[in-house]
Amino acid sequence: MMPPTVPLSLRLGELSFAELKGWAANDPRAALEAFRRSCVALSTRPDTAPLGGLNYAGTAGDWRQLCLAASAIPAEDAQTVRAFFEAEFVPYRVTQSSGLGLFTGYYEPQLKGSRTQHGPYQTPLYGIPGDLVNVDLGLFRDTLKGQRIVGQVANGRLIPYPARADIESTGLSHAKPLLYVDDPIDAFFLQIQGSGRVVLDDGSVVRAAYAAQNGRAYTAIGAVLIQRGELRREEVSMQSIRAWLTAHPEEAPKIMNANASYVFFTEQALGDPILGAAGAQGVPLTPEASLAVDLSLHALGVPVWLEMMTPDPHPTMPDRTFERLLIMQDTGGAIRGPPRGDRDWVYCG
């Protein structure tokens, strides 16, 4: 690959693979499979199409030969796969002027649901509302390229789409519930994760996949609970937030509604149960090999080496080092900034 052109708003410093801590012991086979799936998506784009972000990754045409070489690599041997990445790529360290980078994890939860509203199945998962308007501002001004706003038209004016609190209290007249699930807290976390599997009351399993969002800013309710003094910063996790919501059913709706962002879904067949839902690039996410990034900065399909500290599964143990090759294949409403990402974990029921 040619050295990338470094945008002013992104600092890249060239490295060698020998400088990547843990590289020699890493198993990049899952990353190769994920990269091959990204190549399928890239193959549909014109040669001149920029990969995206700040355009440091070049165009789709720049990746043609690389994708062809990747398709011929035997995926059984980790050393061979590692040698492929060493031969075809040059590492660049992404840095920001101050502060620490933040990387989180997301997964595909499993919910219980029904196609009809009855019994415990009272919480709707909505499809895309018919009055939802998604505007690409770049079509109007070049300086706004890559920026979008979402809203609805009222009296000839584009206005913000209803926030979570309004949707929860009055419903949506222009959206049809795809499914109903048995737990509003599960539905809330499904929207945060972006997609999930729903076991229906007839025994079948479908995927509720991300389709659109109401355009409202995402607010982490863990921060809200900290501000209220309900949780300490060091104890905030998805598990502790869920436990608090479950233990405070009267206050839970107000806390969840503090996050004005609301996600709409589309129903998909489950397909290969090992793979996750399709990410922003349109290809199935590979557990522990796909990464969600800020698409205003980074390009989908590009490999990234991640070095960070991650909590040990046992809360009494110290943090552990996490070193792995991932592929940028997704994005998220809370993913903003250069060293910011969300890694796809294995499916969790």
Coordinates of C-alpha atoms in Angstrom, one line a residue:
M1 CA 0.0 0.0 0.0
M2 CA 1.1 3.6 -0.6
P3 CA 1.9 5.7 2.5
P4 CA -1.3 7.5 3.5
T5 CA -1.7 11.2 3.2
V6 CA -2.0 12.5 6.7
P7 CA -4.9 14.9 7.3
L8 CA -4.3 17.8 9.6
S9 CA -6.9 16.6 12.0
L10 CA -5.4 13.2 12.4
R11 CA -1.9 12.4 13.6
L12 CA -0.3 9.3 12.1
G13 CA 3.2 8.0 12.9
E14 CA 4.8 5.2 11.0
L15 CA 6.0 2.1 12.9
S16 CA 7.4 -1.3 12.2
F17 CA 5.6 -4.5 13.0
A18 CA 8.4 -5.3 15.5
E19 CA 7.2 -2.3 17.5
L20 CA 3.7 -3.7 17.9
K21 CA 3.5 -5.2 21.4
G22 CA 2.2 -8.8 21.1
W23 CA 2.2 -8.9 17.3
A24 CA 4.4 -11.9 17.0
A25 CA 2.2 -14.0 19.3
N26 CA -1.1 -12.8 17.8
D27 CA -3.4 -15.0 15.8
P28 CA -4.7 -12.9 12.9
R29 CA -6.8 -15.6 11.2
A30 CA -10.1 -14.2 12.3
A31 CA -9.0 -10.7 11.1
L32 CA -8.1 -12.2 7.7
E33 CA -11.6 -13.7 7.3
A34 CA -13.1 -10.3 8.3
F35 CA -10.9 -8.5 5.9
R36 CA -12.0 -10.8 3.1
R37 CA -15.6 -10.0 3.8
S38 CA -14.7 -6.3 3.6
C39 CA -13.1 -7.0 0.2
V40 CA -16.4 -8.3 -1.0
A41 CA -18.0 -4.9 -0.1
L42 CA -15.1 -3.0 -1.7
S43 CA -15.4 -5.0 -4.9
T44 CA -18.8 -3.4 -5.6
R45 CA -17.4 0.2 -5.5
P46 CA -15.9 2.1 -8.4
D47 CA -12.1 2.3 -8.5
T48 CA -12.2 6.0 -7.9
A49 CA -14.5 5.8 -4.9
P50 CA -12.7 7.1 -1.7
L51 CA -12.8 4.6 1.1
G52 CA -14.1 7.3 3.4
G53 CA -13.3 9.1 6.6
L54 CA -10.5 11.6 6.1
N55 CA -9.4 9.7 2.9
Y56 CA -6.0 8.6 4.3
A57 CA -6.9 5.1 3.0
G58 CA -7.1 6.0 -0.6
T59 CA -9.7 4.7 -3.1
A60 CA -11.3 1.3 -3.7
G61 CA -9.0 0.8 -6.7
D62 CA -6.0 1.0 -4.4
W63 CA -7.2 -2.1 -2.6
R64 CA -8.0 -4.3 -5.6
Q65 CA -4.7 -6.2 -5.8
L66 CA -4.5 -6.4 -2.0
C67 CA -7.9 -8.0 -1.8
L68 CA -6.9 -10.4 -4.6
A69 CA -3.8 -11.4 -2.6
A70 CA -5.9 -11.9 0.6
S71 CA -8.2 -14.3 -1.2
A72 CA -5.3 -16.6 -2.1
I73 CA -3.8 -16.8 1.4
P74 CA -4.3 -20.1 3.2
A75 CA -6.2 -19.2 6.3
E76 CA -5.3 -22.3 8.3
D77 CA -1.8 -21.2 9.4
A78 CA -1.5 -18.2 11.7
Q79 CA 2.1 -17.6 10.7
T80 CA 1.3 -17.5 7.0
V81 CA -1.5 -15.0 7.6
R82 CA 0.7 -12.9 9.8
A83 CA 3.3 -12.8 7.1
F84 CA 0.7 -11.6 4.6
F85 CA -0.2 -8.6 6.7
E86 CA 3.5 -7.9 7.3
A87 CA 4.2 -8.0 3.5
E88 CA 1.3 -5.9 2.4
F89 CA 0.8 -3.3 5.2
V90 CA 2.7 -0.6 7.1
P91 CA 1.5 0.2 10.6
Y92 CA 0.8 3.8 11.6
R93 CA 0.1 4.9 15.2
V94 CA -3.1 7.0 15.6
T95 CA -2.7 9.7 18.2
Q96 CA -4.6 12.7 19.6
S97 CA -3.2 15.8 21.2
S98 CA -4.4 15.0 24.7
G99 CA -6.3 12.6 26.8
L100 CA -6.7 8.8 26.7
G101 CA -8.4 6.7 24.0
L102 CA -11.5 4.8 24.9
F103 CA -12.5 1.4 23.5
T104 CA -15.5 -0.5 24.6
G105 CA -17.2 -3.8 23.6
Y106 CA -20.5 -4.6 22.1
Y107 CA -22.3 -7.9 21.5
E108 CA -25.5 -9.4 20.0
P109 CA -28.0 -10.0 22.9
Q110 CA -30.8 -12.5 22.8
L111 CA -34.4 -11.4 23.7
K112 CA -37.7 -13.1 24.0
G113 CA -40.4 -11.9 21.7
S114 CA -43.6 -12.3 19.7
R115 CA -45.1 -11.0 16.5
T116 CA -48.2 -10.0 18.3
Q117 CA -48.8 -7.9 21.4
H118 CA -50.0 -10.2 24.2
G119 CA -49.2 -11.5 27.6
P120 CA -45.6 -10.4 28.6
Y121 CA -44.8 -9.2 25.1
Q122 CA -45.7 -5.5 25.4
T123 CA -42.6 -3.6 24.4
P124 CA -42.5 -2.8 20.7
L125 CA -39.4 -2.9 18.4
Y126 CA -40.3 -0.4 15.7
G127 CA -39.4 -0.5 12.0
I128 CA -38.3 2.7 10.2
P129 CA -41.0 5.4 10.5
G130 CA -42.5 6.5 7.3
D131 CA -42.0 10.2 8.2
L132 CA -38.4 9.8 9.1
V133 CA -36.2 12.1 6.9
N134 CA -32.5 11.5 6.7
V135 CA -30.6 14.4 5.1
D136 CA -27.1 14.2 3.7
L137 CA -25.9 17.8 4.2
G138 CA -22.9 17.2 1.8
L139 CA -25.4 17.3 -1.1
F140 CA -26.0 20.9 -0.3
R141 CA -22.5 22.2 0.7
D142 CA -19.1 20.7 0.2
T143 CA -18.0 21.9 3.6
L144 CA -20.7 19.7 5.2
K145 CA -19.6 16.5 3.4
G146 CA -20.0 13.5 5.7
Q147 CA -22.5 15.2 8.0
R148 CA -26.2 14.1 8.3
I149 CA -29.2 15.3 10.2
V150 CA -32.4 13.3 10.9
G151 CA -35.9 14.7 11.4
Q152 CA -39.4 15.0 10.2
V153 CA -41.3 17.5 8.1
A154 CA -44.0 19.6 9.7
N155 CA -45.7 22.5 8.0
G156 CA -43.0 22.6 5.3
R157 CA -40.1 22.7 7.8
L158 CA -37.7 20.0 8.9
I159 CA -37.8 19.7 12.6
P160 CA -36.1 17.2 15.1
Y161 CA -37.6 13.8 15.3
P162 CA -39.3 12.9 18.6
A163 CA -36.9 11.9 21.4
R164 CA -37.1 8.6 23.3
A165 CA -39.3 10.0 26.0
D166 CA -41.9 11.1 23.5
I167 CA -41.8 7.9 21.6
E168 CA -42.2 5.8 24.8
S169 CA -45.1 7.9 26.0
T170 CA -47.2 8.3 22.8
G171 CA -45.8 5.7 20.4
L172 CA -45.3 6.3 16.7
S173 CA -48.2 6.7 14.3
H174 CA -45.9 6.4 11.2
A175 CA -44.0 3.3 12.3
K176 CA -45.2 -0.3 12.6
P177 CA -43.9 -2.6 15.4
L178 CA -41.9 -5.4 13.9
L179 CA -42.0 -7.5 17.1
Y180 CA -42.9 -7.2 20.8
V181 CA -40.5 -8.2 23.5
D182 CA -41.1 -9.1 27.1
D183 CA -38.7 -6.7 28.8
P184 CA -38.3 -2.9 28.2
I185 CA -34.8 -3.0 29.7
D186 CA -33.8 -5.7 27.2
A187 CA -35.2 -3.5 24.5
F188 CA -33.2 -0.5 25.7
F189 CA -29.9 -2.4 25.7
L190 CA -30.8 -3.9 22.3
Q191 CA -30.9 -0.3 20.9
I192 CA -27.5 0.4 22.4
Q193 CA -26.0 -2.7 20.9
G194 CA -27.6 -2.1 17.5
S195 CA -28.9 -5.5 16.8
G196 CA -29.8 -8.8 18.5
R197 CA -31.5 -12.1 18.2
V198 CA -35.2 -12.5 19.2
V199 CA -36.5 -16.0 20.1
L200 CA -40.1 -15.9 19.2
D201 CA -42.9 -17.6 21.1
D202 CA -43.3 -20.0 18.2
G203 CA -39.7 -21.2 18.7
S204 CA -38.2 -19.5 15.7
V205 CA -35.3 -17.1 15.9
V206 CA -34.9 -13.9 13.9
R207 CA -32.5 -11.0 14.0
A208 CA -33.6 -7.5 14.8
A209 CA -30.9 -5.5 12.9
Y210 CA -30.2 -1.8 13.1
A211 CA -32.0 0.2 10.4
A212 CA -32.1 3.8 11.4
Q213 CA -32.0 6.2 14.4
N214 CA -34.0 9.3 15.4
G215 CA -31.1 11.7 15.0
R216 CA -31.0 12.6 18.7
A217 CA -27.7 12.7 20.6
Y218 CA -26.7 9.6 22.5
T219 CA -26.4 10.0 26.3
A220 CA -24.8 7.3 28.4
I221 CA -27.1 6.6 31.2
G222 CA -24.2 5.3 33.3
A223 CA -23.0 8.9 33.5
V224 CA -26.5 10.0 34.5
L225 CA -26.5 7.5 37.4
I226 CA -23.1 8.7 38.5
Q227 CA -24.4 12.3 38.5
R228 CA -27.4 11.3 40.6
G229 CA -25.1 9.5 43.0
E230 CA -26.7 6.2 42.3
L231 CA -23.5 4.5 41.2
R232 CA -19.8 5.2 41.7
R233 CA -17.7 5.7 38.5
E234 CA -15.5 2.8 39.3
E235 CA -18.4 0.4 39.5
V236 CA -20.3 1.4 36.3
S237 CA -20.7 -1.4 33.8
M238 CA -23.5 -2.7 31.7
Q239 CA -24.2 -5.3 34.4
S240 CA -24.4 -2.7 37.2
I241 CA -26.6 -0.4 35.1
R242 CA -29.0 -3.2 34.3
A243 CA -29.1 -4.3 37.9
W244 CA -29.9 -0.8 39.0
L245 CA -32.7 -0.5 36.4
T246 CA -34.1 -3.8 37.5
A247 CA -34.1 -2.9 41.1
H248 CA -35.8 0.5 40.5
P249 CA -38.7 -0.2 38.2
E250 CA -40.4 3.1 39.0
E251 CA -37.4 5.2 38.2
A252 CA -36.0 3.1 35.3
P253 CA -38.1 4.7 32.5
K254 CA -36.9 8.2 33.5
I255 CA -33.3 7.1 33.5
M256 CA -33.6 5.3 30.2
N257 CA -35.4 8.3 28.7
A258 CA -32.4 10.5 29.6
N259 CA -30.9 8.9 26.5
A260 CA -32.9 10.7 23.8
S261 CA -31.5 8.5 21.0
Y262 CA -33.9 5.9 19.7
V263 CA -33.1 3.1 17.3
F264 CA -35.4 1.5 14.6
F265 CA -34.9 -2.0 13.3
T266 CA -35.4 -4.3 10.4
E267 CA -36.1 -8.0 10.6
Q268 CA -33.5 -10.3 9.1
A269 CA -33.1 -14.1 8.8
L270 CA -30.5 -15.3 11.3
G271 CA -28.2 -16.9 8.7
D272 CA -24.9 -18.3 10.0
P273 CA -25.4 -18.4 13.8
I274 CA -21.6 -17.9 14.3
L275 CA -21.5 -14.5 12.6
G276 CA -23.0 -11.3 13.9
A277 CA -25.3 -8.9 12.2
A278 CA -24.2 -6.8 9.2
G279 CA -22.3 -3.7 10.2
A280 CA -22.1 -0.3 8.6
Q281 CA -20.1 -1.8 5.7
G282 CA -22.9 -4.2 4.9
V283 CA -20.9 -7.4 5.8
P284 CA -21.5 -9.7 8.7
L285 CA -19.4 -8.8 11.8
T286 CA -16.8 -11.3 12.9
P287 CA -16.7 -11.9 16.7
E288 CA -13.5 -10.4 18.2
A289 CA -12.3 -9.3 14.8
S290 CA -14.6 -6.4 13.9
L291 CA -14.3 -2.8 15.2
A292 CA -16.7 0.1 15.1
V293 CA -15.1 3.5 14.5
D294 CA -15.9 7.1 13.9
L295 CA -16.6 7.2 10.1
S296 CA -15.9 10.9 9.9
L297 CA -12.3 10.0 10.5
H298 CA -11.7 6.4 9.5
A299 CA -12.6 4.1 6.6
L300 CA -14.4 0.8 6.6
G301 CA -12.4 -2.2 5.6
V302 CA -9.1 -1.0 7.0
P303 CA -7.1 -3.3 9.4
V304 CA -6.2 -1.8 12.8
W305 CA -3.9 -3.1 15.5
L306 CA -5.4 -2.5 19.0
E307 CA -3.4 -2.3 22.2
M308 CA -5.2 -1.5 25.4
M309 CA -6.0 -2.5 28.9
T310 CA -9.3 -4.4 29.5
P311 CA -11.0 -5.5 32.7
D312 CA -10.4 -9.0 33.9
P313 CA -13.6 -11.1 33.9
H314 CA -13.1 -11.5 37.7
P315 CA -13.7 -8.1 39.4
T316 CA -11.1 -8.7 42.0
M317 CA -8.3 -9.3 39.4
P318 CA -6.2 -6.5 37.8
D319 CA -6.8 -5.3 34.3
R320 CA -5.4 -7.3 31.4
T321 CA -3.5 -6.4 28.3
F322 CA -5.6 -6.7 25.1
E323 CA -3.6 -6.9 21.8
R324 CA -5.4 -7.9 18.6
L325 CA -5.7 -7.2 14.9
L326 CA -9.2 -6.0 14.0
I327 CA -11.0 -4.7 10.9
M328 CA -12.9 -1.5 10.8
Q329 CA -16.4 -2.6 9.7
D330 CA -19.0 -0.7 11.8
T331 CA -19.8 2.5 13.5
G332 CA -22.0 3.7 16.4
G333 CA -23.7 6.9 17.7
A334 CA -21.3 7.1 20.7
I335 CA -18.1 6.4 18.6
R336 CA -16.4 9.8 18.2
G337 CA -12.7 10.7 17.9
P338 CA -9.5 9.2 16.6
P339 CA -8.7 6.6 19.4
R340 CA -12.3 5.6 19.9
G341 CA -13.8 2.3 19.0
D342 CA -16.2 -0.5 19.9
R343 CA -15.1 -4.1 19.3
D344 CA -17.5 -6.9 18.4
W345 CA -17.5 -9.7 20.9
V346 CA -18.8 -13.2 20.5
Y347 CA -22.5 -13.7 20.5
C348 CA -24.0 -13.8 24.0
G349 CA -27.4 -15.2 24.8

